[in-house]
């Protein structure tokens, strides 16, 4: 321990050593450093330490495992996106701080793209905040607008971070499940719907916000105009905010249209819409996202941002801005990446569905997003012998990783406590994968019963 | 017709209470002013010289390589190559074994590391000691966590006759510091080398703080982002290496300051697992991952520095040498015109007494703005030279303490420092004529 002090103590060595001796003696006499240690975590993070990803990304990290679990592409981002980053990083001033709430060229590009999509004026400086991924937007929104005493409605199954973020803000999550129309016999994400009366019953005077995710992770549901209207009506009636997670907004398949709830009457002023560069451009590792909404809401997100991380990386924002300009200019063109990626993924979706059917399973074919859920109970894998208190799907996925070398994510990770039982026979596959990965998955699924 | 509960709801503010009193931010205002008016920007702390070539090369290499998975999520608590090399580096510096998985966590700049610390450890009612002057975000972050900031000032001692004041002359009063520790004290924030003064806390000063931390069982959040920027042969001493301190200290560092690339926003925390586990909980519930490719390039930067550690080619040897020269240039310019610099022992900031120039900006009695704010704004608008008022680094209650000082950043190209010199010279001439 004194190695360090001897090395650095160059002047006045005797006084240094004397002081250090005095200090260590005083420590021996006072309560020892470890005994008196009272420092545990704050209340706000009590019970929020476990995380499905930390658990499952570790398990699936083995390269021999075909990884259809965590939602990250193994396809390459478009080459112009990578090129723009190389160009940006070569400009000296782009390696230094930029504007805290969002790099000027990026917020400008975002305002142009979304003005076109939403059909309304969006001020790049006051109506937009750039964050560290959509995750950062969710956090900023919840920290800005949600506090102790509030209730927040979360639709199940849900992207797992919503619940701990609401709890960390001191608020109470109120769950409402999507239910299968055809009494459990689901072939499409459209089969999963909210019961309007049940939804209405969840709203009360404490309801500060509802979190909407469309296209939906994990089911892949694309909420229809009518379904959004039902939610909007309740928001307006109860003066509730809407946090709209639309990270998969471009990934909608034939016959479906992504509708922004913020464009419905009465909704712009009460909605924060969240987007993601990671999902838009297949660059999850860039961790850039954005919140778009009225100034009177966004300004509070900006306050959170300036007190949490202040600014996002400059070269990545510049590169993203340039990529957006390239695609903005061709938004009338089918080659625009927003549409071409969707087409590419639709064929992967169809292939994935086919593979699962051939293995004797009934996948829920998603209308959007890049995930597909499937009920595995038909496979009748007996895991009662597995001595773990975890839900069936957790045990199934771990068994599948170990014995079939294929990974997925258990659905109950996306459910509140009351609904876990309802979904514990489902697992989620990610299909934004290159052909060779899907080929490998095919090999495993075809041979499922032979092993 | 609105129900009573609904009326009550609609009349409440939409934002959460945790934002009370933390909405103002000096940078938003001063960055805007600098962008609009300044010809020479010595305000906000970032280099105007390029990041080192080897770092840019590392990024280029990562981009040009076969591995496109560098554009996808990496490990949430830190990209493995980066946490590994940070662990190796800090093992050397601290003289103890470190586990890259549990003793290191990567964050979005040191700023987010600070945020994680306050959120992880400061509950409503906890007190956090902040030494003034301080990097401005500590106060609102403590407040946002529901904590109570307790301020203790450094006070300047008069320098020896004929000498310029040094940042070493600004010191804590030991009795005063001790009086700030109470049963409610959760943590003390230490920033050494200190922004804005440039003070490098001595071993004796750190031992004083350490004794109090141990005696009162208080955590130490040690912001060491300028750890490599120390001058005149001074040594940066890490408080975590003092007896009794490793177990209660979180060390915070910054690639932005270490590698002159503030726009990359890569920072880290180093500390014992039983503290870092809680930082991980905050991190996984707030941003979760940091950008992969930036971490990859920073890892390569550190690998290079590990090989060159202590050698003349090391960036950590060259950068402080270059910055010391720039410091001395700025000192000369200021002395020549009658501004009195406080010579910083570290960082790339320098605080100067502008009393000689006060006649240009008349005092406005009962103004709600401290004098140095008005002076700095006037200087940006009328002289095109941007600096930051020292009051920005004081709590609301103490903003009136020192109103004749402004902070300059000297991490600038020689041309910039020359241009600053020209502005100052011209200004001086205008005053004397």
PDB file of C-alpha atoms in Angstrom, chain A residues 304-405:
ATOM      1  CA  UNK A 304     -32.288  16.733 -17.001  1.00  0.00           C
ATOM      2  CA  UNK A 305     -29.788  16.310 -19.819  1.00  0.00           C
ATOM      3  CA  UNK A 306     -27.669  19.278 -18.746  1.00  0.00           C
ATOM      4  CA  UNK A 307     -27.488  17.770 -15.267  1.00  0.00           C
ATOM      5  CA  UNK A 308     -26.747  14.177 -16.269  1.00  0.00           C
ATOM      6  CA  UNK A 309     -24.331  13.994 -19.160  1.00  0.00           C
ATOM      7  CA  UNK A 310     -24.508  17.438 -20.718  1.00  0.00           C
ATOM      8  CA  UNK A 311     -23.604  16.592 -24.292  1.00  0.00           C
ATOM      9  CA  UNK A 312     -23.469  13.590 -26.634  1.00  0.00           C
ATOM     10  CA  UNK A 313     -20.443  12.642 -28.743  1.00  0.00           C
ATOM     11  CA  UNK A 314     -19.810  15.129 -31.539  1.00  0.00           C
ATOM     12  CA  UNK A 315     -18.408  13.104 -34.451  1.00  0.00           C
ATOM     13  CA  UNK A 316     -21.196  10.521 -34.185  1.00  0.00           C
ATOM     14  CA  UNK A 317     -23.830  13.260 -34.237  1.00  0.00           C
ATOM     15  CA  UNK A 318     -22.246  14.924 -37.252  1.00  0.00           C
ATOM     16  CA  UNK A 319     -22.077  11.624 -39.137  1.00  0.00           C
ATOM     17  CA  UNK A 320     -25.677  10.876 -38.282  1.00  0.00           C
ATOM     18  CA  UNK A 321     -26.723  14.327 -39.505  1.00  0.00           C
ATOM     19  CA  UNK A 322     -25.041  13.717 -42.851  1.00  0.00           C
ATOM     20  CA  UNK A 323     -26.651  10.291 -43.177  1.00  0.00           C
ATOM     21  CA  UNK A 324     -30.043  11.847 -42.462  1.00  0.00           C
ATOM     22  CA  UNK A 325     -29.495  14.463 -45.194  1.00  0.00           C
ATOM     23  CA  UNK A 326     -28.681  11.720 -47.671  1.00  0.00           C
ATOM     24  CA  UNK A 327     -31.891   9.867 -46.884  1.00  0.00           C
ATOM     25  CA  UNK A 328     -34.022  12.979 -46.426  1.00  0.00           C
ATOM     26  CA  UNK A 329     -33.238  13.930 -49.997  1.00  0.00           C
ATOM     27  CA  UNK A 330     -34.570  10.584 -51.216  1.00  0.00           C
ATOM     28  CA  UNK A 331     -37.607  10.182 -49.009  1.00  0.00           C
ATOM     29  CA  UNK A 332     -39.704   9.915 -52.180  1.00  0.00           C
ATOM     30  CA  UNK A 333     -37.424   7.215 -53.505  1.00  0.00           C
ATOM     31  CA  UNK A 334     -37.814   3.521 -52.668  1.00  0.00           C
ATOM     32  CA  UNK A 335     -34.008   3.314 -52.255  1.00  0.00           C
ATOM     33  CA  UNK A 336     -34.172   5.490 -49.164  1.00  0.00           C
ATOM     34  CA  UNK A 337     -32.665   3.402 -46.353  1.00  0.00           C
ATOM     35  CA  UNK A 338     -35.764   3.926 -44.215  1.00  0.00           C
ATOM     36  CA  UNK A 339     -37.675   1.822 -46.753  1.00  0.00           C
ATOM     37  CA  UNK A 340     -34.962  -0.468 -48.104  1.00  0.00           C
ATOM     38  CA  UNK A 341     -34.059  -1.744 -44.622  1.00  0.00           C
ATOM     39  CA  UNK A 342     -37.694  -2.524 -44.017  1.00  0.00           C
ATOM     40  CA  UNK A 343     -37.910  -4.527 -47.228  1.00  0.00           C
ATOM     41  CA  UNK A 344     -34.725  -6.420 -46.365  1.00  0.00           C
ATOM     42  CA  UNK A 345     -36.087  -7.239 -42.935  1.00  0.00           C
ATOM     43  CA  UNK A 346     -39.468  -8.346 -44.242  1.00  0.00           C
ATOM     44  CA  UNK A 347     -37.861 -11.199 -46.135  1.00  0.00           C
ATOM     45  CA  UNK A 348     -35.845 -12.127 -43.060  1.00  0.00           C
ATOM     46  CA  UNK A 349     -39.043 -12.047 -41.045  1.00  0.00           C
ATOM     47  CA  UNK A 350     -40.734 -14.378 -43.489  1.00  0.00           C
ATOM     48  CA  UNK A 351     -37.789 -16.728 -43.467  1.00  0.00           C
ATOM     49  CA  UNK A 352     -37.666 -16.794 -39.654  1.00  0.00           C
ATOM     50  CA  UNK A 353     -41.400 -17.525 -39.495  1.00  0.00           C
ATOM     51  CA  UNK A 354     -40.987 -20.340 -41.988  1.00  0.00           C
ATOM     52  CA  UNK A 355     -38.119 -21.906 -40.037  1.00  0.00           C
ATOM     53  CA  UNK A 356     -40.102 -21.865 -36.841  1.00  0.00           C
ATOM     54  CA  UNK A 357     -43.136 -23.388 -38.538  1.00  0.00           C
ATOM     55  CA  UNK A 358     -41.007 -26.174 -39.924  1.00  0.00           C
ATOM     56  CA  UNK A 359     -39.840 -26.945 -36.417  1.00  0.00           C
ATOM     57  CA  UNK A 360     -43.468 -27.458 -35.477  1.00  0.00           C
ATOM     58  CA  UNK A 361     -43.946 -24.085 -33.839  1.00  0.00           C
ATOM     59  CA  UNK A 362     -46.517 -21.344 -34.305  1.00  0.00           C
ATOM     60  CA  UNK A 363     -44.709 -17.990 -34.497  1.00  0.00           C
ATOM     61  CA  UNK A 364     -46.544 -14.707 -33.976  1.00  0.00           C
ATOM     62  CA  UNK A 365     -45.629 -12.977 -37.221  1.00  0.00           C
ATOM     63  CA  UNK A 366     -44.871  -9.333 -36.457  1.00  0.00           C
ATOM     64  CA  UNK A 367     -46.269  -6.417 -38.454  1.00  0.00           C
ATOM     65  CA  UNK A 368     -43.219  -4.339 -37.508  1.00  0.00           C
ATOM     66  CA  UNK A 369     -39.940  -4.309 -35.639  1.00  0.00           C
ATOM     67  CA  UNK A 370     -37.290  -7.020 -35.860  1.00  0.00           C
ATOM     68  CA  UNK A 371     -38.472  -9.421 -33.200  1.00  0.00           C
ATOM     69  CA  UNK A 372     -40.721 -12.432 -33.357  1.00  0.00           C
ATOM     70  CA  UNK A 373     -42.284 -14.243 -30.426  1.00  0.00           C
ATOM     71  CA  UNK A 374     -43.213 -17.886 -30.395  1.00  0.00           C
ATOM     72  CA  UNK A 375     -45.013 -20.203 -27.978  1.00  0.00           C
ATOM     73  CA  UNK A 376     -42.625 -23.080 -27.234  1.00  0.00           C
ATOM     74  CA  UNK A 377     -44.980 -25.156 -25.109  1.00  0.00           C
ATOM     75  CA  UNK A 378     -45.738 -27.374 -28.120  1.00  0.00           C
ATOM     76  CA  UNK A 379     -42.190 -28.656 -27.955  1.00  0.00           C
ATOM     77  CA  UNK A 380     -43.035 -30.160 -24.570  1.00  0.00           C
ATOM     78  CA  UNK A 381     -39.588 -29.732 -23.133  1.00  0.00           C
ATOM     79  CA  UNK A 382     -39.787 -30.983 -19.588  1.00  0.00           C
ATOM     80  CA  UNK A 383     -37.797 -28.659 -17.346  1.00  0.00           C
ATOM     81  CA  UNK A 384     -39.511 -29.485 -14.082  1.00  0.00           C
ATOM     82  CA  UNK A 385     -36.315 -31.163 -12.990  1.00  0.00           C
ATOM     83  CA  UNK A 386     -34.353 -27.929 -13.324  1.00  0.00           C
ATOM     84  CA  UNK A 387     -33.932 -26.767  -9.794  1.00  0.00           C
ATOM     85  CA  UNK A 388     -34.521 -23.051 -10.313  1.00  0.00           C
ATOM     86  CA  UNK A 389     -37.251 -20.751  -9.189  1.00  0.00           C
ATOM     87  CA  UNK A 390     -37.230 -19.023 -12.531  1.00  0.00           C
ATOM     88  CA  UNK A 391     -40.214 -18.925 -14.918  1.00  0.00           C
ATOM     89  CA  UNK A 392     -40.465 -21.629 -17.580  1.00  0.00           C
ATOM     90  CA  UNK A 393     -39.246 -19.436 -20.423  1.00  0.00           C
ATOM     91  CA  UNK A 394     -36.068 -18.445 -18.548  1.00  0.00           C
ATOM     92  CA  UNK A 395     -35.305 -22.105 -17.947  1.00  0.00           C
ATOM     93  CA  UNK A 396     -36.194 -22.970 -21.532  1.00  0.00           C
ATOM     94  CA  UNK A 397     -33.899 -20.370 -23.028  1.00  0.00           C
ATOM     95  CA  UNK A 398     -30.997 -21.395 -20.816  1.00  0.00           C
ATOM     96  CA  UNK A 399     -31.608 -25.029 -21.753  1.00  0.00           C
ATOM     97  CA  UNK A 400     -31.853 -24.121 -25.446  1.00  0.00           C
ATOM     98  CA  UNK A 401     -28.582 -22.170 -25.290  1.00  0.00           C
ATOM     99  CA  UNK A 402     -26.798 -25.047 -23.574  1.00  0.00           C
ATOM    100  CA  UNK A 403     -28.206 -27.952 -25.565  1.00  0.00           C
ATOM    101  CA  UNK A 404     -29.183 -26.451 -28.954  1.00  0.00           C
ATOM    102  CA  UNK A 405     -26.617 -23.633 -29.120  1.00  0.00           C
TER     103      UNK A 405
END
